[in-house]
mmCIF file of C-alpha atoms and ligand atoms in Angstrom:
data_model
loop_
_atom_site.group_PDB
_atom_site.id
_atom_site.type_symbol
_atom_site.label_atom_id
_atom_site.label_comp_id
_atom_site.label_asym_id
_atom_site.label_seq_id
_atom_site.Cartn_x
_atom_site.Cartn_y
_atom_site.Cartn_z
ATOM 1 C CA MET A 25 1.336 5.846 -0.970
ATOM 2 C CA SER A 26 -1.405 3.522 0.679
ATOM 3 C CA PHE A 27 -0.636 0.647 2.965
ATOM 4 C CA GLU A 28 -3.051 -2.220 3.650
ATOM 5 C CA PRO A 29 -2.301 -3.668 6.354
ATOM 6 C CA ASN A 30 -0.629 -7.615 6.742
ATOM 7 C CA GLN A 31 -3.349 -9.772 7.974
ATOM 8 C CA ASN A 32 -0.970 -12.857 8.272
ATOM 9 C CA LEU A 33 1.410 -11.348 10.456
ATOM 10 C CA THR A 34 2.993 -14.624 12.617
ATOM 11 C CA ASN A 35 3.950 -15.671 8.489
ATOM 12 C CA PHE A 36 5.812 -12.459 7.459
ATOM 13 C CA SER A 37 9.114 -11.490 8.315
ATOM 14 C CA VAL A 38 11.257 -8.117 8.509
ATOM 15 C CA THR A 39 15.190 -7.683 8.522
ATOM 16 C CA ALA A 40 16.490 -4.011 9.222
ATOM 17 C CA GLU A 41 19.705 -3.149 8.749
ATOM 18 C CA VAL A 42 20.379 -0.025 11.215
ATOM 19 C CA PRO A 43 24.154 1.340 10.322
ATOM 20 C CA SER A 44 26.573 2.780 13.036
ATOM 21 C CA ASN A 45 27.447 6.695 13.722
ATOM 22 C CA ILE A 46 30.642 8.204 14.600
ATOM 23 C CA ALA A 47 30.015 11.653 16.161
ATOM 24 C CA LEU A 48 32.322 14.323 15.089
ATOM 25 C CA VAL A 49 30.925 16.215 18.384
ATOM 26 C CA LYS A 50 30.335 14.378 20.398
ATOM 27 C CA TYR A 51 26.849 13.174 22.702
ATOM 28 C CA TRP A 52 28.329 13.137 26.464
ATOM 29 C CA GLY A 53 25.743 13.959 29.227
ATOM 30 C CA LYS A 54 21.365 14.614 29.755
ATOM 31 C CA ARG A 55 19.665 17.074 30.621
ATOM 32 C CA ASP A 56 16.785 15.087 31.395
ATOM 33 C CA PRO A 57 17.802 11.155 31.455
ATOM 34 C CA GLU A 58 14.278 10.069 31.908
ATOM 35 C CA ARG A 59 13.259 11.460 28.435
ATOM 36 C CA GLN A 60 16.494 11.284 26.655
ATOM 37 C CA TRP A 61 17.166 14.885 26.646
ATOM 38 C CA PRO A 62 21.013 15.346 25.896
ATOM 39 C CA ALA A 63 23.034 18.575 27.320
ATOM 40 C CA ASN A 64 24.103 19.664 24.159
ATOM 41 C CA ASP A 65 23.352 19.302 20.294
ATOM 42 C CA SER A 66 25.815 16.569 18.308
ATOM 43 C CA LEU A 67 26.828 15.855 14.789
ATOM 44 C CA SER A 68 27.695 12.507 13.359
ATOM 45 C CA MET A 69 29.024 10.894 10.182
ATOM 46 C CA THR A 70 26.607 7.758 9.567
ATOM 47 C CA LEU A 71 28.875 4.452 8.618
ATOM 48 C CA ASN A 72 28.682 2.031 5.605
ATOM 49 C CA ALA A 73 30.232 -1.475 6.571
ATOM 50 C CA ALA A 74 29.639 -1.111 10.284
ATOM 51 C CA LYS A 75 26.162 -1.887 10.696
ATOM 52 C CA THR A 76 22.908 -3.818 13.130
ATOM 53 C CA ILE A 77 20.939 -6.674 11.287
ATOM 54 C CA THR A 78 18.126 -7.721 13.151
ATOM 55 C CA THR A 79 15.191 -10.387 12.101
ATOM 56 C CA ALA A 80 11.674 -10.001 13.739
ATOM 57 C CA ARG A 81 8.801 -12.089 13.174
ATOM 58 C CA VAL A 82 5.489 -12.110 14.731
ATOM 59 C CA VAL A 83 4.936 -15.605 16.896
ATOM 60 C CA THR A 84 2.343 -16.893 19.129
ATOM 61 C CA GLY A 85 3.100 -16.889 22.935
ATOM 62 C CA THR A 86 3.350 -14.133 25.369
ATOM 63 C CA VAL A 87 7.280 -13.465 24.962
ATOM 64 C CA ASP A 88 9.766 -12.350 23.257
ATOM 65 C CA SER A 89 13.071 -14.299 22.356
ATOM 66 C CA LEU A 90 16.213 -12.040 21.366
ATOM 67 C CA LYS A 91 19.040 -14.238 20.321
ATOM 68 C CA ARG A 92 22.378 -12.329 19.333
ATOM 69 C CA GLN A 93 24.756 -13.730 16.755
ATOM 70 C CA ASP A 94 28.272 -13.050 17.680
ATOM 71 C CA GLN A 95 31.128 -12.665 15.350
ATOM 72 C CA SER A 96 32.025 -16.799 15.309
ATOM 73 C CA GLY A 97 27.971 -17.408 14.023
ATOM 74 C CA ARG A 98 27.331 -18.425 17.980
ATOM 75 C CA LEU A 99 23.400 -18.034 18.963
ATOM 76 C CA THR A 100 22.875 -16.549 22.297
ATOM 77 C CA SER A 101 19.585 -15.952 24.176
ATOM 78 C CA MET A 102 19.514 -12.786 26.264
ATOM 79 C CA ASP A 103 17.214 -12.411 29.191
ATOM 80 C CA GLN A 104 14.300 -10.520 29.653
ATOM 81 C CA SER A 105 16.707 -7.372 31.536
ATOM 82 C CA ASP A 106 18.413 -7.602 27.973
ATOM 83 C CA LYS A 107 18.415 -3.230 27.442
ATOM 84 C CA ALA A 108 17.162 -4.001 23.845
ATOM 85 C CA LEU A 109 14.289 -6.420 25.126
ATOM 86 C CA ARG A 110 13.193 -3.646 27.652
ATOM 87 C CA HIS A 111 13.319 -1.251 24.851
ATOM 88 C CA LEU A 112 11.137 -3.206 22.855
ATOM 89 C CA ALA A 113 8.602 -3.689 25.654
ATOM 90 C CA PHE A 114 8.489 -0.264 25.563
ATOM 91 C CA LEU A 115 7.821 0.334 22.505
ATOM 92 C CA ARG A 116 4.734 -2.089 22.307
ATOM 93 C CA ARG A 117 3.072 -0.286 25.482
ATOM 94 C CA GLU A 118 3.993 2.916 23.949
ATOM 95 C CA LEU A 119 2.396 2.227 20.306
ATOM 96 C CA GLY A 120 -0.123 0.161 21.744
ATOM 97 C CA MET A 121 1.252 -2.865 18.939
ATOM 98 C CA SER A 122 -0.003 -6.062 20.223
ATOM 99 C CA GLY A 123 2.164 -9.589 19.373
ATOM 100 C CA SER A 124 5.028 -11.594 20.960
ATOM 101 C CA LEU A 125 8.267 -11.375 18.554
ATOM 102 C CA GLU A 126 11.009 -13.038 17.665
ATOM 103 C CA LEU A 127 14.307 -11.643 17.327
ATOM 104 C CA THR A 128 17.384 -12.634 15.449
ATOM 105 C CA THR A 129 20.534 -10.088 15.964
ATOM 106 C CA ARG A 130 24.027 -9.413 14.646
ATOM 107 C CA ASN A 131 26.718 -6.705 14.516
ATOM 108 C CA THR A 132 28.806 -6.714 11.319
ATOM 109 C CA PHE A 133 32.373 -5.421 13.978
ATOM 110 C CA PRO A 134 32.644 -5.960 17.666
ATOM 111 C CA THR A 135 30.537 -4.894 20.226
ATOM 112 C CA GLY A 136 30.289 -2.670 22.881
ATOM 113 C CA CYS A 137 33.847 -0.686 22.658
ATOM 114 C CA GLY A 138 33.133 1.807 20.926
ATOM 115 C CA ILE A 139 31.959 1.650 17.673
ATOM 116 C CA ALA A 140 28.664 2.665 18.961
ATOM 117 C CA SER A 141 26.419 -0.778 18.624
ATOM 118 C CA SER A 142 24.030 0.585 20.836
ATOM 119 C CA ALA A 143 23.323 3.106 18.437
ATOM 120 C CA SER A 144 22.700 0.648 15.491
ATOM 121 C CA GLY A 145 21.381 -2.025 17.259
ATOM 122 C CA LEU A 146 18.836 0.104 19.507
ATOM 123 C CA GLY A 147 18.023 1.532 16.431
ATOM 124 C CA ALA A 148 17.602 -1.595 14.415
ATOM 125 C CA LEU A 149 15.540 -3.434 16.906
ATOM 126 C CA THR A 150 13.094 -0.171 16.464
ATOM 127 C CA MET A 151 12.780 -0.550 13.375
ATOM 128 C CA ALA A 152 12.851 -4.386 13.086
ATOM 129 C CA ALA A 153 10.107 -4.640 15.483
ATOM 130 C CA ILE A 154 7.693 -1.871 14.165
ATOM 131 C CA GLY A 155 7.943 -3.584 11.094
ATOM 132 C CA ALA A 156 7.437 -7.122 12.298
ATOM 133 C CA TRP A 157 3.758 -5.410 14.176
ATOM 134 C CA THR A 158 2.738 -3.689 10.513
ATOM 135 C CA GLY A 159 3.776 -5.512 7.675
ATOM 136 C CA ALA A 160 5.365 -3.904 6.474
ATOM 137 C CA LYS A 161 8.010 -4.521 3.572
ATOM 138 C CA ASN A 162 10.088 -1.430 2.807
ATOM 139 C CA LEU A 163 10.917 1.697 4.221
ATOM 140 C CA ASP A 164 7.476 3.573 2.100
ATOM 141 C CA GLU A 165 5.237 1.274 3.671
ATOM 142 C CA LEU A 166 6.850 2.315 6.648
ATOM 143 C CA GLU A 167 6.375 5.554 6.159
ATOM 144 C CA ALA A 168 2.700 4.873 5.124
ATOM 145 C CA ALA A 169 2.107 3.250 8.470
ATOM 146 C CA GLY A 170 2.865 6.176 10.287
ATOM 147 C CA PHE A 171 6.544 5.289 10.584
ATOM 148 C CA ASN A 172 8.730 7.527 9.217
ATOM 149 C CA GLY A 173 12.192 8.284 9.901
ATOM 150 C CA GLU A 174 11.868 11.155 12.474
ATOM 151 C CA ARG A 175 9.457 9.383 14.775
ATOM 152 C CA LEU A 176 11.535 5.792 14.227
ATOM 153 C CA ALA A 177 14.843 8.658 15.020
ATOM 154 C CA ALA A 178 12.432 9.826 17.903
ATOM 155 C CA LEU A 179 11.665 6.085 19.270
ATOM 156 C CA ALA A 180 14.943 4.729 19.393
ATOM 157 C CA ARG A 181 16.757 7.200 20.855
ATOM 158 C CA LEU A 182 14.721 7.033 24.583
ATOM 159 C CA GLY A 183 17.184 3.236 23.208
ATOM 160 C CA SER A 184 20.221 4.825 22.997
ATOM 161 C CA GLY A 185 20.656 8.900 22.887
ATOM 162 C CA SER A 186 23.045 8.419 19.825
ATOM 163 C CA ALA A 187 20.684 5.948 17.694
ATOM 164 C CA CYS A 188 18.811 9.032 16.837
ATOM 165 C CA ARG A 189 21.151 9.844 14.264
ATOM 166 C CA SER A 190 21.427 6.428 12.455
ATOM 167 C CA PHE A 191 17.635 7.758 10.939
ATOM 168 C CA HIS A 192 19.618 8.684 8.166
ATOM 169 C CA GLY A 193 22.763 8.754 6.057
ATOM 170 C CA GLY A 194 25.510 11.241 5.574
ATOM 171 C CA TYR A 195 25.824 13.985 7.884
ATOM 172 C CA VAL A 196 23.330 14.567 10.703
ATOM 173 C CA LEU A 197 22.587 16.638 13.301
ATOM 174 C CA TRP A 198 20.985 16.017 16.618
ATOM 175 C CA THR A 199 19.327 19.091 17.946
ATOM 176 C CA ALA A 200 18.344 19.462 21.725
ATOM 177 C CA GLY A 201 16.240 21.761 21.798
ATOM 178 C CA ASN A 202 14.461 24.624 24.706
ATOM 179 C CA GLU A 203 12.233 21.207 25.501
ATOM 180 C CA PRO A 204 12.666 17.185 25.816
ATOM 181 C CA ASP A 205 10.081 17.468 23.413
ATOM 182 C CA ALA A 206 11.447 20.139 21.105
ATOM 183 C CA GLN A 207 15.113 17.641 19.687
ATOM 184 C CA GLY A 208 15.746 17.266 16.677
ATOM 185 C CA VAL A 209 16.859 14.764 14.058
ATOM 186 C CA LEU A 210 18.399 16.236 11.128
ATOM 187 C CA GLN A 211 20.374 15.296 7.709
ATOM 188 C CA VAL A 212 22.630 18.158 6.656
ATOM 189 C CA TYR A 213 24.638 16.509 4.245
ATOM 190 C CA ASP A 214 23.924 13.395 2.758
ATOM 191 C CA GLN A 215 26.340 11.162 1.821
ATOM 192 C CA ASP A 216 27.303 12.336 -2.084
ATOM 193 C CA HIS A 217 28.632 15.606 -0.479
ATOM 194 C CA TRP A 218 31.920 14.381 1.108
ATOM 195 C CA GLN A 219 32.720 10.687 1.593
ATOM 196 C CA LEU A 220 35.242 9.781 3.808
ATOM 197 C CA ALA A 221 36.651 7.023 5.273
ATOM 198 C CA ASP A 222 36.772 6.022 8.717
ATOM 199 C CA LEU A 223 39.260 3.523 9.566
ATOM 200 C CA ILE A 224 38.413 1.859 12.869
ATOM 201 C CA CYS A 225 41.156 0.692 14.946
ATOM 202 C CA ILE A 226 40.488 -2.331 17.140
ATOM 203 C CA VAL A 227 43.035 -1.533 19.544
ATOM 204 C CA SER A 228 40.781 -4.104 22.032
ATOM 205 C CA ARG A 229 37.713 -6.174 21.838
ATOM 206 C CA GLU A 230 37.443 -6.236 25.286
ATOM 207 C CA GLU A 231 33.452 -5.369 26.219
ATOM 208 C CA LYS A 232 33.809 -1.737 28.057
ATOM 209 C CA ALA A 233 33.499 -1.877 31.661
ATOM 210 C CA ILE A 234 30.902 1.134 31.987
ATOM 211 C CA SER A 235 28.499 1.239 29.518
ATOM 212 C CA SER A 236 27.575 4.706 27.661
ATOM 213 C CA SER A 237 23.679 4.889 29.666
ATOM 214 C CA ALA A 238 25.822 4.790 32.667
ATOM 215 C CA GLY A 239 29.078 6.960 31.592
ATOM 216 C CA HIS A 240 26.370 10.096 30.840
ATOM 217 C CA LEU A 241 25.750 10.548 34.102
ATOM 218 C CA THR A 242 28.701 11.221 35.352
ATOM 219 C CA ALA A 243 29.379 14.071 33.412
ATOM 220 C CA ALA A 244 28.546 16.839 34.573
ATOM 221 C CA THR A 245 30.151 15.613 38.009
ATOM 222 C CA SER A 246 33.503 16.995 35.685
ATOM 223 C CA PRO A 247 34.638 20.400 36.998
ATOM 224 C CA LEU A 248 35.068 20.564 32.847
ATOM 225 C CA PHE A 249 31.910 19.690 32.202
ATOM 226 C CA ARG A 250 30.568 23.242 32.109
ATOM 227 C CA PRO A 251 33.109 24.956 30.091
ATOM 228 C CA ARG A 252 33.124 21.944 27.370
ATOM 229 C CA LEU A 253 29.016 23.129 27.266
ATOM 230 C CA ALA A 254 29.868 27.073 26.976
ATOM 231 C CA GLY A 255 32.829 25.743 24.053
ATOM 232 C CA LEU A 256 30.453 23.608 22.045
ATOM 233 C CA PRO A 257 28.390 26.253 19.450
ATOM 234 C CA GLU A 258 31.704 27.478 18.192
ATOM 235 C CA ARG A 259 33.003 24.173 17.774
ATOM 236 C CA MET A 260 29.657 23.118 16.288
ATOM 237 C CA ARG A 261 29.871 26.182 13.715
ATOM 238 C CA ARG A 262 33.611 25.385 12.993
ATOM 239 C CA VAL A 263 32.446 21.756 12.204
ATOM 240 C CA ARG A 264 29.309 22.468 9.933
ATOM 241 C CA ALA A 265 32.017 24.655 8.236
ATOM 242 C CA ALA A 266 34.767 22.254 7.306
ATOM 243 C CA ILE A 267 31.979 19.812 6.741
ATOM 244 C CA ALA A 268 30.213 22.318 3.579
ATOM 245 C CA ALA A 269 33.726 23.412 2.958
ATOM 246 C CA ARG A 270 35.047 19.859 2.293
ATOM 247 C CA ASP A 271 38.177 20.587 4.261
ATOM 248 C CA LEU A 272 39.839 17.869 5.806
ATOM 249 C CA ASP A 273 42.349 19.799 7.481
ATOM 250 C CA ALA A 274 39.950 22.252 9.286
ATOM 251 C CA LEU A 275 38.110 19.409 10.218
ATOM 252 C CA GLY A 276 40.819 17.424 11.153
ATOM 253 C CA ALA A 277 41.307 19.393 13.944
ATOM 254 C CA GLN A 278 38.058 20.409 15.339
ATOM 255 C CA ILE A 279 37.377 16.937 16.384
ATOM 256 C CA GLU A 280 40.198 15.692 17.822
ATOM 257 C CA ALA A 281 40.302 18.043 20.033
ATOM 258 C CA GLU A 282 36.089 17.412 20.786
ATOM 259 C CA ALA A 283 37.681 13.462 20.711
ATOM 260 C CA LEU A 284 39.980 14.656 23.586
ATOM 261 C CA GLU A 285 37.938 16.788 25.487
ATOM 262 C CA MET A 286 35.094 14.410 25.941
ATOM 263 C CA HIS A 287 37.502 12.062 27.681
ATOM 264 C CA ALA A 288 38.512 14.678 29.401
ATOM 265 C CA VAL A 289 35.592 15.013 30.711
ATOM 266 C CA MET A 290 35.342 11.439 31.483
ATOM 267 C CA MET A 291 38.151 11.212 32.982
ATOM 268 C CA THR A 292 37.679 14.259 35.399
ATOM 269 C CA ALA A 293 34.476 12.868 36.918
ATOM 270 C CA ASN A 294 33.386 11.532 39.241
ATOM 271 C CA PRO A 295 33.582 8.675 39.541
ATOM 272 C CA SER A 296 36.540 8.675 37.354
ATOM 273 C CA LEU A 297 36.120 6.916 33.426
ATOM 274 C CA LYS A 298 39.349 5.810 31.786
ATOM 275 C CA TYR A 299 38.244 4.146 28.558
ATOM 276 C CA LEU A 300 41.204 4.755 26.527
ATOM 277 C CA GLN A 301 43.935 2.151 27.014
ATOM 278 C CA ASP A 302 48.005 2.459 26.301
ATOM 279 C CA ALA A 303 47.868 1.502 22.948
ATOM 280 C CA SER A 304 44.447 4.009 22.179
ATOM 281 C CA CYS A 305 47.446 6.709 23.654
ATOM 282 C CA GLU A 306 49.842 5.128 21.737
ATOM 283 C CA LEU A 307 47.812 5.332 18.247
ATOM 284 C CA ILE A 308 46.790 8.684 18.826
ATOM 285 C CA THR A 309 50.331 9.756 19.166
ATOM 286 C CA TRP A 310 51.987 8.232 15.892
ATOM 287 C CA LEU A 311 48.930 9.313 13.969
ATOM 288 C CA ARG A 312 50.286 12.979 15.398
ATOM 289 C CA ASN A 313 53.751 12.490 14.543
ATOM 290 C CA GLU A 314 53.296 11.287 11.316
ATOM 291 C CA ARG A 315 50.905 14.174 10.185
ATOM 292 C CA GLU A 316 54.048 16.468 11.622
ATOM 293 C CA ALA A 317 56.081 14.729 9.957
ATOM 294 C CA ARG A 318 55.715 12.371 7.600
ATOM 295 C CA GLY A 319 52.384 14.581 6.302
ATOM 296 C CA LEU A 320 49.900 11.298 6.881
ATOM 297 C CA PRO A 321 46.596 13.445 6.039
ATOM 298 C CA ALA A 322 44.754 11.834 8.878
ATOM 299 C CA PHE A 323 43.004 12.364 12.000
ATOM 300 C CA PHE A 324 41.276 10.659 14.756
ATOM 301 C CA THR A 325 38.209 10.525 16.821
ATOM 302 C CA ILE A 326 37.091 7.800 19.659
ATOM 303 C CA ASP A 327 33.938 7.030 21.125
ATOM 304 C CA ALA A 328 33.187 5.632 24.489
ATOM 305 C CA GLY A 329 35.952 2.748 24.108
ATOM 306 C CA PRO A 330 39.264 2.353 23.913
ATOM 307 C CA ASN A 331 39.302 2.091 19.925
ATOM 308 C CA ILE A 332 40.631 4.842 17.426
ATOM 309 C CA HIS A 333 38.718 6.142 14.439
ATOM 310 C CA VAL A 334 41.088 7.328 12.119
ATOM 311 C CA ILE A 335 39.563 9.959 9.324
ATOM 312 C CA CYS A 336 40.973 10.452 6.180
ATOM 313 C CA SER A 337 39.959 10.423 2.570
ATOM 314 C CA GLN A 338 38.749 8.201 0.902
ATOM 315 C CA ALA A 339 41.310 8.214 -2.439
ATOM 316 C CA ASP A 340 44.136 7.873 0.957
ATOM 317 C CA SER A 341 42.524 5.042 2.855
ATOM 318 C CA ASP A 342 44.274 2.211 1.301
ATOM 319 C CA LYS A 343 48.063 4.259 1.819
ATOM 320 C CA VAL A 344 46.926 5.639 5.674
ATOM 321 C CA ALA A 345 45.918 1.644 6.762
ATOM 322 C CA THR A 346 48.963 0.168 5.367
ATOM 323 C CA ARG A 347 50.920 3.007 7.635
ATOM 324 C CA ILE A 348 49.004 2.005 10.546
ATOM 325 C CA LEU A 349 49.302 -1.930 10.500
ATOM 326 C CA ALA A 350 53.014 -1.731 9.445
ATOM 327 C CA ALA A 351 53.529 0.722 12.912
ATOM 328 C CA PHE A 352 50.756 -1.171 14.837
ATOM 329 C CA PRO A 353 50.479 -5.102 13.607
ATOM 330 C CA GLN A 354 48.597 -5.999 16.417
ATOM 331 C CA VAL A 355 45.650 -3.561 15.681
ATOM 332 C CA THR A 356 42.471 -5.009 13.466
ATOM 333 C CA ILE A 357 40.962 -2.204 10.680
ATOM 334 C CA ILE A 358 37.098 -2.296 10.021
ATOM 335 C CA SER A 359 37.467 0.020 6.836
ATOM 336 C CA ASP A 360 34.494 1.729 6.756
ATOM 337 C CA SER A 361 33.109 5.374 5.071
ATOM 338 C CA THR A 362 30.667 7.851 5.122
ATOM 339 C CA GLY A 363 27.117 6.139 4.499
ATOM 340 C CA GLY A 364 24.127 6.385 3.313
ATOM 341 C CA GLY A 365 20.954 5.250 6.053
ATOM 342 C CA PRO A 366 19.015 2.130 7.129
ATOM 343 C CA THR A 367 17.270 0.151 5.177
ATOM 344 C CA LEU A 368 14.424 -2.546 5.681
ATOM 345 C CA THR A 369 12.985 -5.788 3.633
ATOM 346 C CA GLY A 370 10.042 -7.307 4.729
ATOM 347 C CA ARG A 371 9.306 -10.669 3.290
ATOM 348 C CA GLN A 372 6.229 -13.250 3.345
ATOM 349 C CA LEU A 373 7.378 -16.469 4.717
ATOM 350 C CA VAL A 374 5.971 -19.916 2.266
HETATM 351 O O1 PMV B 26 23.457 6.523 22.386
HETATM 352 P P1 PMV B 26 24.668 6.378 23.509
HETATM 353 O O2 PMV B 26 24.002 6.361 25.144
HETATM 354 O O3 PMV B 26 25.345 5.221 23.213
HETATM 355 O O4 PMV B 26 25.803 7.481 23.903
HETATM 356 C C1 PMV B 26 27.051 7.803 23.264
HETATM 357 C C2 PMV B 26 28.065 8.701 22.969
HETATM 358 C C3 PMV B 26 29.219 8.350 22.477
HETATM 359 O O5 PMV B 26 29.259 7.360 21.222
HETATM 360 C C4 PMV B 26 30.524 8.684 23.243
HETATM 361 C C5 PMV B 26 29.404 9.925 21.934
HETATM 362 C C6 PMV B 26 27.831 10.022 20.534
HETATM 363 O O6 PMV B 26 27.024 11.420 20.050
HETATM 364 O O7 PMV B 26 27.818 9.000 19.672
#
């Protein structure tokens, strides 16, 4: 398709909606932080409901502005040291773009507590900014302007590693490759292959004290890090086989071991990081007991935060959520599922 660059960008507004993703095989630790080269391959499921919605517009003036809308609708202006604004400055330099941007952004979920807000946030910022600079009104036009999913993923990755996995729907593999420029992101299966539920159990809404960016840098100090890396190819093989066969029991065993192993690396690093809270551990223990004693068909995984992602079939998700809430009335559940990837909508303002 051909794409005529929009001449009137100041009257053009673009909205990117980029989903979060939950890693089934986790990215933890980097070979090269500068070039965002991960220590290992990772694989995630793209989510549907948990996403970041970012709107961008080119404005006259020389300063970018970014307002974040919180869950109650209140807007807060970010200062120029904000990670997202620094990534925006990087994109402008890297791509040779001109034009200051006015951005507003909101998450459909609480920020910074183990639902990958940096993945969807940096993904949506990258897509919205490039959409505004190019005047693209949809993903096809963005691709015709030279920005396909692969290129967007590579650019977003430099803001937040896990963001690169949010540019496809379904099940997405990020490969580390033999050198920083040989990294790849590919969709292993689309969302129709296997629809799973992710019941995101919010046990705490507090922002985590140590960001994942800072946490990654501690990973190699853990004595468990090398043994973990040695075992990951086999775990990846088993996770991929379980997804291929749509075998929840096989997948569940792997993702629970994987999440606990990543948290063991975190806790045994120097400095030691402890993202799990007592409430996280109680929920995990309860889930295992319910599964073993009463056959509840659900498994957990956890990101760099205290909240627990309970993975089960779509058919069982209401039953599983009801049982969790009966046992933990103080927990809030965001009911999510396998999602289809990002969208972009541009429109001319009158
Ligand atoms: O992309 P970052 O730097 O926010 O790191 C994400 C790390 C984990 O969420 C813990 C695991 C993952 O692969 O998403």
